[in-house]
Coordinates of C-alpha atoms and ligand atoms in Angstrom, one line a residue:
M1 CA -22.0 40.0 27.3
G2 CA -20.8 44.0 27.0
S3 CA -19.6 44.7 23.6
E4 CA -16.2 43.6 23.3
G5 CA -17.0 40.1 24.0
L6 CA -19.0 40.5 21.4
R7 CA -16.2 42.1 19.1
W8 CA -14.0 38.9 19.9
L9 CA -16.9 36.9 19.2
L10 CA -17.5 37.9 15.7
L11 CA -13.3 38.3 15.3
G12 CA -13.3 34.5 16.3
L13 CA -16.1 33.6 13.8
C14 CA -14.8 35.2 10.9
A15 CA -11.2 33.9 11.8
V16 CA -12.6 30.5 11.3
L17 CA -14.8 31.1 8.4
C18 CA -13.2 33.5 6.2
V19 CA -10.0 31.4 6.5
S20 CA -12.6 28.2 5.6
G21 CA -14.6 30.1 3.0
R22 CA -11.2 31.0 1.0
R23 CA -9.6 27.6 0.7
A24 CA -9.6 27.2 -2.8
R25 CA -11.3 24.8 -4.3
Y26 CA -9.7 22.3 -6.6
T27 CA -10.2 22.2 -10.7
A28 CA -10.6 19.3 -13.0
D29 CA -6.6 19.4 -14.2
W30 CA -3.0 17.9 -12.6
A31 CA -1.7 21.2 -12.0
S32 CA -4.4 21.9 -9.1
L33 CA -4.9 18.4 -8.6
D34 CA -1.4 18.4 -7.5
A35 CA -0.7 20.7 -5.2
R36 CA -2.9 19.4 -2.8
P37 CA -0.9 18.6 0.0
L38 CA -1.2 15.4 1.1
P39 CA -2.7 14.3 4.2
A40 CA -0.2 14.2 7.0
W41 CA -1.4 10.9 8.4
Y42 CA 0.1 8.5 5.5
D43 CA 3.8 10.3 5.8
D44 CA 3.4 9.2 9.3
V45 CA 1.9 5.6 9.3
K46 CA 4.9 4.5 6.6
F47 CA 4.1 0.8 6.7
G48 CA 0.5 -0.8 5.7
I49 CA -0.6 -4.4 4.5
F50 CA -2.2 -4.7 1.1
I51 CA -4.6 -7.3 0.3
H52 CA -5.1 -9.2 -3.3
W53 CA -8.2 -11.4 -3.1
G54 CA -11.1 -12.0 -5.7
V55 CA -11.8 -14.5 -7.8
F56 CA -8.5 -15.4 -8.5
S57 CA -8.0 -16.6 -5.4
V58 CA -9.5 -19.9 -6.3
P59 CA -8.0 -21.4 -9.1
S60 CA -5.2 -19.7 -7.0
F61 CA -2.6 -20.6 -9.1
G62 CA 0.1 -18.8 -11.0
S63 CA -1.4 -15.4 -10.3
E64 CA -3.9 -12.9 -9.9
W65 CA -3.4 -12.7 -13.6
F66 CA -5.0 -15.6 -13.5
W67 CA -8.4 -15.2 -16.0
W68 CA -6.0 -12.9 -18.9
Y69 CA -3.0 -15.4 -19.1
W70 CA -5.1 -17.9 -19.3
Q71 CA -8.0 -16.5 -21.8
G72 CA -5.9 -13.1 -22.9
E73 CA -2.8 -14.6 -23.7
K74 CA -2.9 -18.4 -24.0
D75 CA -0.5 -18.8 -21.7
P76 CA 0.5 -22.3 -22.2
D77 CA 0.9 -22.8 -18.2
Y78 CA -2.6 -21.6 -17.5
Y79 CA -3.8 -23.8 -21.0
L80 CA -2.5 -26.6 -19.3
F81 CA -3.8 -26.3 -15.9
M82 CA -7.5 -26.0 -17.5
I83 CA -6.9 -28.9 -19.6
K84 CA -6.1 -31.1 -17.1
N85 CA -7.6 -30.3 -14.1
Y86 CA -11.5 -28.8 -14.4
P87 CA -13.9 -30.1 -17.4
K88 CA -14.1 -28.8 -20.9
G89 CA -16.2 -25.6 -21.1
F90 CA -15.4 -24.3 -18.1
S91 CA -15.5 -20.6 -17.5
Y92 CA -14.4 -18.3 -14.8
A93 CA -17.6 -17.0 -14.1
E94 CA -17.3 -20.8 -13.1
F95 CA -14.3 -19.9 -10.1
A96 CA -16.7 -17.4 -8.4
P97 CA -19.0 -19.4 -5.9
G98 CA -15.7 -21.3 -5.2
L99 CA -14.9 -18.0 -3.7
K100 CA -16.6 -19.1 -0.2
A101 CA -15.5 -17.4 2.8
E102 CA -16.2 -20.2 4.7
F103 CA -13.3 -18.9 7.6
F104 CA -13.3 -15.2 6.3
D105 CA -13.0 -13.7 9.3
P106 CA -12.5 -9.6 9.5
N107 CA -11.7 -9.6 12.9
E108 CA -9.1 -11.8 13.0
W109 CA -7.6 -10.1 10.0
A110 CA -7.1 -7.1 11.5
E111 CA -6.0 -8.7 14.6
I112 CA -2.9 -10.0 12.4
F113 CA -2.5 -6.8 10.5
E114 CA -2.3 -4.6 13.9
A115 CA -0.1 -7.0 15.3
S116 CA 2.2 -6.5 12.1
G117 CA 2.3 -3.1 13.3
A118 CA 0.7 -1.9 9.9
K119 CA -0.7 1.4 10.3
Y120 CA -2.8 0.9 7.1
V121 CA -4.8 -1.5 5.1
V122 CA -5.3 -1.2 1.7
F123 CA -7.6 -4.4 0.0
T124 CA -8.5 -5.1 -3.5
S125 CA -12.2 -3.6 -3.8
K126 CA -11.9 -4.7 -7.5
H127 CA -9.0 -6.3 -9.4
H128 CA -9.2 -6.5 -13.1
E129 CA -11.4 -9.4 -13.5
G130 CA -14.5 -7.1 -12.5
F131 CA -15.3 -8.4 -9.6
T132 CA -16.4 -6.4 -6.7
N133 CA -15.8 -7.5 -3.2
W134 CA -19.0 -5.1 -2.5
E135 CA -22.6 -4.9 -4.0
S136 CA -21.6 -3.0 -6.3
P137 CA -24.7 -1.5 -8.3
T138 CA -22.9 -1.8 -11.8
S139 CA -21.6 -5.3 -11.0
W140 CA -24.9 -7.5 -11.0
N141 CA -23.8 -10.8 -10.5
W142 CA -20.1 -10.4 -10.7
N143 CA -20.7 -9.3 -6.8
S144 CA -19.3 -10.5 -3.6
V145 CA -22.7 -10.1 -2.4
D146 CA -24.9 -12.2 -5.2
N147 CA -22.6 -14.7 -5.7
G148 CA -19.4 -16.3 -4.2
P149 CA -19.3 -15.5 -0.8
H150 CA -23.0 -13.7 -0.2
R151 CA -21.2 -11.4 2.3
D152 CA -19.9 -7.7 2.1
I153 CA -16.7 -7.9 2.4
V154 CA -15.2 -4.3 2.0
G155 CA -18.0 -3.3 4.5
E156 CA -16.5 -6.1 7.1
L157 CA -13.4 -5.7 6.9
A158 CA -14.1 -1.9 6.7
A159 CA -15.7 -1.8 10.0
A160 CA -13.0 -4.6 12.0
V161 CA -10.1 -2.6 10.8
R162 CA -11.5 0.5 11.9
K163 CA -12.3 -0.6 15.7
R164 CA -8.7 -0.7 15.5
K165 CA -8.0 3.1 16.5
S166 CA -4.4 2.9 15.3
M167 CA -5.1 1.7 11.9
H168 CA -6.7 3.3 8.2
F169 CA -9.0 1.6 5.3
G170 CA -8.1 2.1 2.3
L171 CA -9.3 0.5 -1.3
Y172 CA -7.4 -0.6 -4.8
H173 CA -9.3 -0.1 -7.2
S174 CA -8.5 -1.5 -11.1
L175 CA -9.7 0.9 -13.9
F176 CA -9.7 -1.0 -16.2
E177 CA -11.1 -4.6 -16.7
W178 CA -10.0 -7.0 -18.9
F179 CA -12.8 -8.5 -21.1
H180 CA -15.7 -6.1 -20.0
P181 CA -17.9 -5.8 -23.2
L182 CA -18.5 -1.8 -22.6
Y183 CA -14.7 -1.4 -21.8
L184 CA -13.6 -3.3 -25.1
S185 CA -16.3 -1.5 -26.9
D186 CA -14.5 1.5 -25.8
K187 CA -11.3 0.3 -26.4
D188 CA -12.4 -0.6 -30.4
S189 CA -13.2 3.4 -30.5
N190 CA -9.9 4.0 -29.9
F191 CA -11.5 5.3 -26.5
T192 CA -13.4 7.8 -28.2
K193 CA -16.5 6.9 -26.1
Q194 CA -16.7 6.8 -22.5
D195 CA -19.7 4.2 -22.3
F196 CA -17.6 1.9 -19.7
I197 CA -16.7 5.4 -17.8
R198 CA -20.7 6.7 -17.6
N199 CA -22.0 3.4 -17.2
K200 CA -19.5 0.9 -14.9
L201 CA -16.6 2.7 -13.4
M202 CA -17.9 6.4 -12.2
P203 CA -21.5 5.7 -10.5
E204 CA -19.1 2.6 -9.1
L205 CA -15.9 4.7 -8.0
Y206 CA -18.4 6.7 -6.5
D207 CA -20.5 4.4 -4.5
L208 CA -17.6 2.9 -3.3
V209 CA -16.2 6.6 -1.9
T210 CA -19.4 7.7 -0.5
S211 CA -20.4 4.2 0.8
Y212 CA -17.2 2.8 2.8
K213 CA -15.5 6.3 2.8
P214 CA -11.8 4.7 2.2
E215 CA -9.3 7.2 3.4
L216 CA -6.5 5.8 0.4
I217 CA -7.7 5.3 -3.1
W218 CA -5.1 2.8 -5.0
S219 CA -5.7 2.9 -7.8
D220 CA -4.5 1.0 -10.8
G221 CA -5.0 -0.6 -14.2
D222 CA -4.8 2.6 -16.0
W223 CA -2.1 2.1 -18.8
E224 CA -4.2 1.1 -21.9
A225 CA -5.9 4.9 -22.0
P226 CA -5.1 8.3 -21.3
D227 CA -6.4 10.0 -17.9
T228 CA -9.2 12.0 -20.1
Y229 CA -10.9 9.1 -20.7
W230 CA -10.9 7.8 -17.4
N231 CA -12.4 11.6 -16.6
S232 CA -9.9 10.7 -13.3
T233 CA -9.3 14.3 -12.8
E234 CA -13.5 15.4 -12.3
F235 CA -13.1 12.6 -10.3
L236 CA -10.3 13.5 -8.3
A237 CA -11.8 17.4 -8.3
W238 CA -14.5 16.0 -6.6
L239 CA -13.1 13.6 -3.7
Y240 CA -11.1 16.7 -2.7
N241 CA -14.0 19.1 -2.6
D242 CA -16.5 17.8 -2.2
S243 CA -16.8 14.0 -1.0
P244 CA -17.0 12.9 2.8
V245 CA -13.3 12.3 2.6
K246 CA -12.1 14.9 1.4
D247 CA -9.8 16.0 4.1
V248 CA -8.6 13.0 4.6
I249 CA -8.4 11.0 1.2
V250 CA -4.7 10.0 0.3
V251 CA -3.9 8.1 -3.8
N252 CA -2.1 7.6 -5.6
D253 CA -0.4 8.1 -8.8
R254 CA -1.9 5.9 -11.7
W255 CA -4.3 7.7 -13.2
G256 CA -4.3 6.8 -16.0
Q257 CA -1.4 6.8 -19.4
G258 CA 2.0 8.6 -18.2
C259 CA 0.6 9.8 -15.6
Y260 CA 2.6 7.3 -12.4
C261 CA 5.5 9.2 -11.1
K262 CA 4.0 12.8 -12.3
H263 CA 0.7 13.2 -10.8
G264 CA -1.5 12.3 -7.9
G265 CA -1.3 12.2 -4.6
Y266 CA 2.2 10.1 -3.6
F267 CA 3.9 7.9 -6.4
N268 CA 3.9 4.4 -6.5
C269 CA 5.7 4.4 -10.5
A270 CA 6.0 0.9 -11.5
D271 CA 5.1 -2.2 -9.0
K272 CA 8.4 -2.6 -6.5
Y273 CA 9.6 0.3 -7.7
T274 CA 12.8 1.6 -5.6
P275 CA 14.2 4.5 -6.0
P276 CA 18.2 4.7 -5.7
E277 CA 18.0 8.3 -3.5
L278 CA 15.5 10.3 -1.4
P279 CA 13.0 11.5 -4.4
K280 CA 11.3 14.7 -4.0
H281 CA 8.1 13.8 -4.1
K282 CA 6.1 11.2 -1.4
W283 CA 6.2 7.5 -2.5
E284 CA 5.1 4.1 -1.7
K285 CA 7.1 0.3 -2.0
C286 CA 4.2 -1.8 -2.6
N287 CA 5.6 -5.5 -2.3
S288 CA 4.6 -9.1 -1.9
V289 CA 5.5 -11.8 0.5
D290 CA 4.9 -14.0 -2.0
T291 CA 7.3 -12.6 -5.1
H292 CA 5.4 -13.8 -8.0
S293 CA 1.9 -13.1 -7.4
W294 CA -0.3 -10.9 -5.1
G295 CA -2.6 -12.9 -5.2
Y296 CA -2.8 -16.4 -3.4
R297 CA -1.5 -18.9 -5.2
R298 CA -1.6 -22.6 -4.1
N299 CA 1.8 -23.4 -6.0
M300 CA 4.1 -21.1 -3.9
K301 CA 7.5 -22.7 -2.8
L302 CA 8.8 -21.6 0.9
S303 CA 12.1 -20.6 -1.5
E304 CA 9.9 -18.2 -3.9
L305 CA 8.5 -15.8 -0.2
M306 CA 10.8 -12.9 1.2
D307 CA 11.4 -14.0 4.4
L308 CA 11.5 -11.8 7.3
P309 CA 15.0 -9.9 7.1
T310 CA 14.7 -9.1 3.5
I311 CA 11.2 -7.5 4.7
I312 CA 13.4 -5.8 7.4
K313 CA 15.7 -4.5 5.4
D314 CA 13.4 -3.4 2.4
L315 CA 10.9 -1.4 4.9
V316 CA 14.2 0.5 6.7
Y317 CA 15.2 1.1 2.9
T318 CA 12.2 2.6 1.6
V319 CA 11.8 4.4 5.4
A320 CA 14.9 5.8 5.6
L321 CA 13.9 7.5 1.5
G322 CA 11.1 9.0 2.8
G323 CA 8.6 6.1 1.3
N324 CA 6.4 4.6 2.8
Y325 CA 5.7 0.2 2.8
L326 CA 3.1 -1.3 1.5
L327 CA 3.4 -5.5 2.0
N328 CA 1.5 -7.9 0.3
I329 CA -0.4 -11.1 1.2
G330 CA -3.4 -13.0 -0.2
P331 CA -6.0 -14.9 1.1
A332 CA -7.2 -17.8 0.2
S333 CA -10.1 -18.6 -1.0
D334 CA -11.7 -19.7 2.0
G335 CA -11.0 -16.3 4.3
Q336 CA -7.9 -17.8 5.5
I337 CA -4.5 -16.1 5.6
P338 CA -2.2 -18.8 5.3
V339 CA -0.3 -19.3 7.8
I340 CA 3.2 -18.7 6.3
F341 CA 1.9 -14.9 6.0
Q342 CA 0.8 -14.9 9.4
D343 CA 3.8 -16.1 10.5
R344 CA 5.7 -13.2 8.8
L345 CA 3.2 -10.5 9.4
L346 CA 3.6 -11.3 13.2
R347 CA 7.8 -11.3 13.8
I348 CA 7.8 -8.1 11.4
G349 CA 5.3 -6.6 14.2
E350 CA 7.7 -8.0 16.8
W351 CA 10.7 -6.1 15.4
L352 CA 8.6 -3.0 15.5
K353 CA 7.8 -3.5 19.1
V354 CA 11.3 -2.7 19.7
N355 CA 12.6 -0.8 17.2
G356 CA 9.0 1.1 15.6
E357 CA 10.4 4.6 17.1
A358 CA 12.9 4.6 14.0
I359 CA 10.4 3.6 11.9
Y360 CA 7.0 5.6 12.7
S361 CA 6.7 9.4 12.3
T362 CA 10.1 9.8 10.8
K363 CA 11.5 11.9 8.5
P364 CA 15.0 10.9 5.9
W365 CA 18.1 12.3 7.2
R366 CA 20.6 14.7 5.7
V367 CA 22.2 11.5 5.3
Q368 CA 20.2 8.1 3.8
T369 CA 22.8 5.9 4.1
E370 CA 26.6 5.1 5.1
N371 CA 29.2 2.7 5.4
G372 CA 29.8 2.7 8.9
T373 CA 31.9 -0.3 10.9
V374 CA 28.2 -2.0 8.9
P375 CA 26.5 0.0 6.8
V376 CA 23.9 1.2 8.3
W377 CA 20.2 3.3 7.1
Y378 CA 19.3 6.8 8.8
T379 CA 15.9 8.0 9.7
S380 CA 15.2 11.0 11.9
T381 CA 12.6 12.7 14.6
S382 CA 13.5 16.4 15.5
S383 CA 14.4 15.2 18.8
A384 CA 17.1 11.7 18.0
V385 CA 18.8 10.2 14.5
Y386 CA 18.1 6.4 14.1
A387 CA 20.7 4.2 12.3
T388 CA 19.6 1.0 12.1
F389 CA 21.8 -2.2 10.0
H390 CA 20.9 -5.8 9.3
T391 CA 25.1 -7.3 9.5
N392 CA 26.0 -8.2 12.8
P393 CA 29.4 -6.5 13.2
K394 CA 29.9 -9.4 15.6
Q395 CA 32.4 -7.0 17.3
F396 CA 32.2 -4.9 19.9
S397 CA 32.9 -1.5 19.4
F398 CA 31.3 -0.1 16.2
Q399 CA 32.0 3.8 14.5
L400 CA 29.9 5.7 12.6
F401 CA 31.5 8.9 10.5
V402 CA 28.4 11.1 9.9
P403 CA 26.9 12.0 12.9
K404 CA 28.3 15.3 14.8
T405 CA 27.6 14.1 18.6
S406 CA 28.3 17.6 21.1
E407 CA 28.6 17.0 25.0
N408 CA 24.9 16.3 25.4
T409 CA 25.2 13.4 22.6
V410 CA 23.0 10.0 24.5
V411 CA 23.8 6.6 22.5
T412 CA 20.8 4.0 22.7
L413 CA 21.1 0.2 21.0
L414 CA 17.0 0.1 21.1
G415 CA 15.6 -2.9 23.1
N416 CA 19.1 -2.5 25.4
P417 CA 18.3 -0.4 28.8
N418 CA 22.0 1.1 29.1
P419 CA 23.0 4.0 26.9
L420 CA 26.2 2.8 25.3
K421 CA 29.1 4.6 26.1
W422 CA 31.0 6.4 23.5
A423 CA 33.9 8.5 21.9
P424 CA 34.2 11.2 19.4
L425 CA 36.3 10.2 16.5
H426 CA 38.8 12.9 15.4
S427 CA 37.4 14.2 12.8
S428 CA 34.1 13.0 13.1
G429 CA 31.4 11.0 13.9
L430 CA 31.6 8.6 17.2
V431 CA 33.3 5.0 18.3
M432 CA 30.5 3.3 20.8
L433 CA 30.7 0.1 22.5
L434 CA 27.8 -2.4 21.6
P435 CA 26.8 -4.9 24.1
D436 CA 25.7 -8.8 23.0
L437 CA 23.1 -8.1 20.5
P438 CA 19.9 -9.1 21.3
S439 CA 19.3 -12.5 19.0
T440 CA 16.1 -11.3 16.5
P441 CA 15.0 -12.8 13.6
A442 CA 14.9 -10.7 11.5
E443 CA 18.4 -9.4 11.5
A444 CA 17.9 -5.3 12.3
W445 CA 19.2 -3.4 14.9
V446 CA 18.6 0.2 15.6
I447 CA 21.2 2.8 17.2
K448 CA 19.2 5.9 18.8
L449 CA 21.6 8.9 19.2
E450 CA 19.8 12.1 20.8
G451 CA 21.8 15.0 20.8
V452 CA 24.1 14.8 17.7
A453 CA 23.2 17.0 14.6
Ligands
NAG501 C1 -6.1 6.7 -31.2 O1 -6.2 7.9 -30.5 C2 -4.6 8.7 -30.4 C3 -4.8 9.9 -29.7 O2 -5.9 9.7 -28.5 C4 -3.9 9.2 -31.7 O3 -2.7 9.2 -31.3 C5 -4.1 7.9 -32.7 O4 -4.1 8.4 -33.9 C6 -5.7 6.9 -32.6 N1 -5.6 6.0 -33.4 C7 -6.6 5.9 -34.3 C8 -6.3 4.3 -34.9 O5 -7.1 6.4 -34.9
NAG502 C1 -16.1 13.7 -17.9 O1 -15.4 15.2 -18.4 C2 -16.4 15.9 -18.8 C3 -15.7 17.3 -18.5 O2 -16.3 17.5 -17.2 C4 -17.9 15.9 -19.4 O3 -17.7 16.5 -19.8 C5 -17.8 14.4 -19.3 O4 -19.5 14.1 -19.3 C6 -17.4 13.3 -18.4 N1 -17.6 12.2 -18.7 C7 -18.4 10.8 -18.1 C8 -18.7 10.1 -18.6 O5 -18.4 10.9 -17.2
NAG503 C1 28.9 0.9 0.8 O1 30.1 -0.3 0.8 C2 29.2 -0.5 -0.2 C3 29.9 -2.2 -0.6 O2 31.2 -1.5 -1.2 C4 28.9 0.3 -1.3 O3 28.2 -0.4 -2.8 C5 28.2 1.1 -1.2 O4 28.0 2.0 -1.9 C6 28.6 2.2 -0.2 N1 27.9 3.0 0.5 C7 27.8 4.5 0.6 C8 27.0 5.6 1.1 O5 29.5 4.8 0.6

């Protein structure tokens, strides 16, 4: 190699090393952590599946808050359910062996999630009951390997989801545990002690990240104590600087009292939060097919479930406003995803197969919604604008007022092979000629507009 070649090689090396060497390290404070750009994969994926599964799936009554309503609040519904159906003195811990997971097949779950069109999965590694769905060394006998199914549920699911290259794997994790003695004693100290953090929470969080390398941590159960008790900023600084997932990890905003909607990665704000207009910060709406519960409950009624058109509307609205949509299902204690949930997921997938280009990797447009012939919701890419509508106009002419057309404008209905005939309106917008709308159980159709501003 000539000296010229050597010079270029050194320059090239410096370009790599000097830049990476200069990359700032995050410090354990919100100003620094909040400035971290969200890894790009997250905004592209748009649609994910949330799974609540734990010991609460065994009584499967009321909601995943069963233990709390029963023994914390002593809610009469739960209390009576126990008196009627279980022997006197039966404890919550005695439900755990019933988490048998006889039919749990992680590959089947992953196949269903993939068929739904979801691009990420968020699974409860541990809910507020404290039962860990992996062999946590700090959750002795209250974990899925030493008890219940005797399987590493987190590990098996992570492997199955990752085998399908289209999906990212994330973990839900509750900071607090309703009845953990160390937590209760820290709470008694007005959170001036951190015994629970030192002996339970931190070992567990580090173990989760290093063992399973999740690409997303969906933190929860933060609201009773400030982030300084949870040591959230210290944990996040490690996660962003030094963890094995530092370049890909995405987190939400539940890291201590007063954090949500303010600090962290993307914002969840409250459960099922739906902003009225386009937020400035990346956000996610979580919602549950069973409107009364996140965990499986045997006493659910069909009328309490979101139907397919409602789900699709919610997804489209969320994406038009720049959010991701995380849709929850609760598998049963035997590991089976109730077939009614399977049906919802598969039909979402059918709709996305035709209309997914209006969802995945889109950006909010300059206008989010308008009332044309019927109300539409807009999304966009660099080459197209998409207008999704949920009302069949039952007429052939269809008007939109906001898009500015040009000579090059091409209008199509997704799923329909031929471009639509259209004409500009005299002030702004266009009128197009719709074909018979293809029937879809989702009751949502997408008009694609190319060459509009
Ligand atoms: C508990 O701590 C908070 C601040 O962390 C303080 O405002 C409050 O007065 C304390 N309460 C008691 C009972 O010490
Ligand atoms: C929490 O972070 C502080 C500041 O870095 C540290 O002094 C403390 O030991 C940490 N507590 C635990 C339980 O890790
Ligand atoms: C569309 O019409 C609905 C119902 O009349 C109204 O609530 C909404 O504000 C309108 N939206 C726009 C963008 O004008």
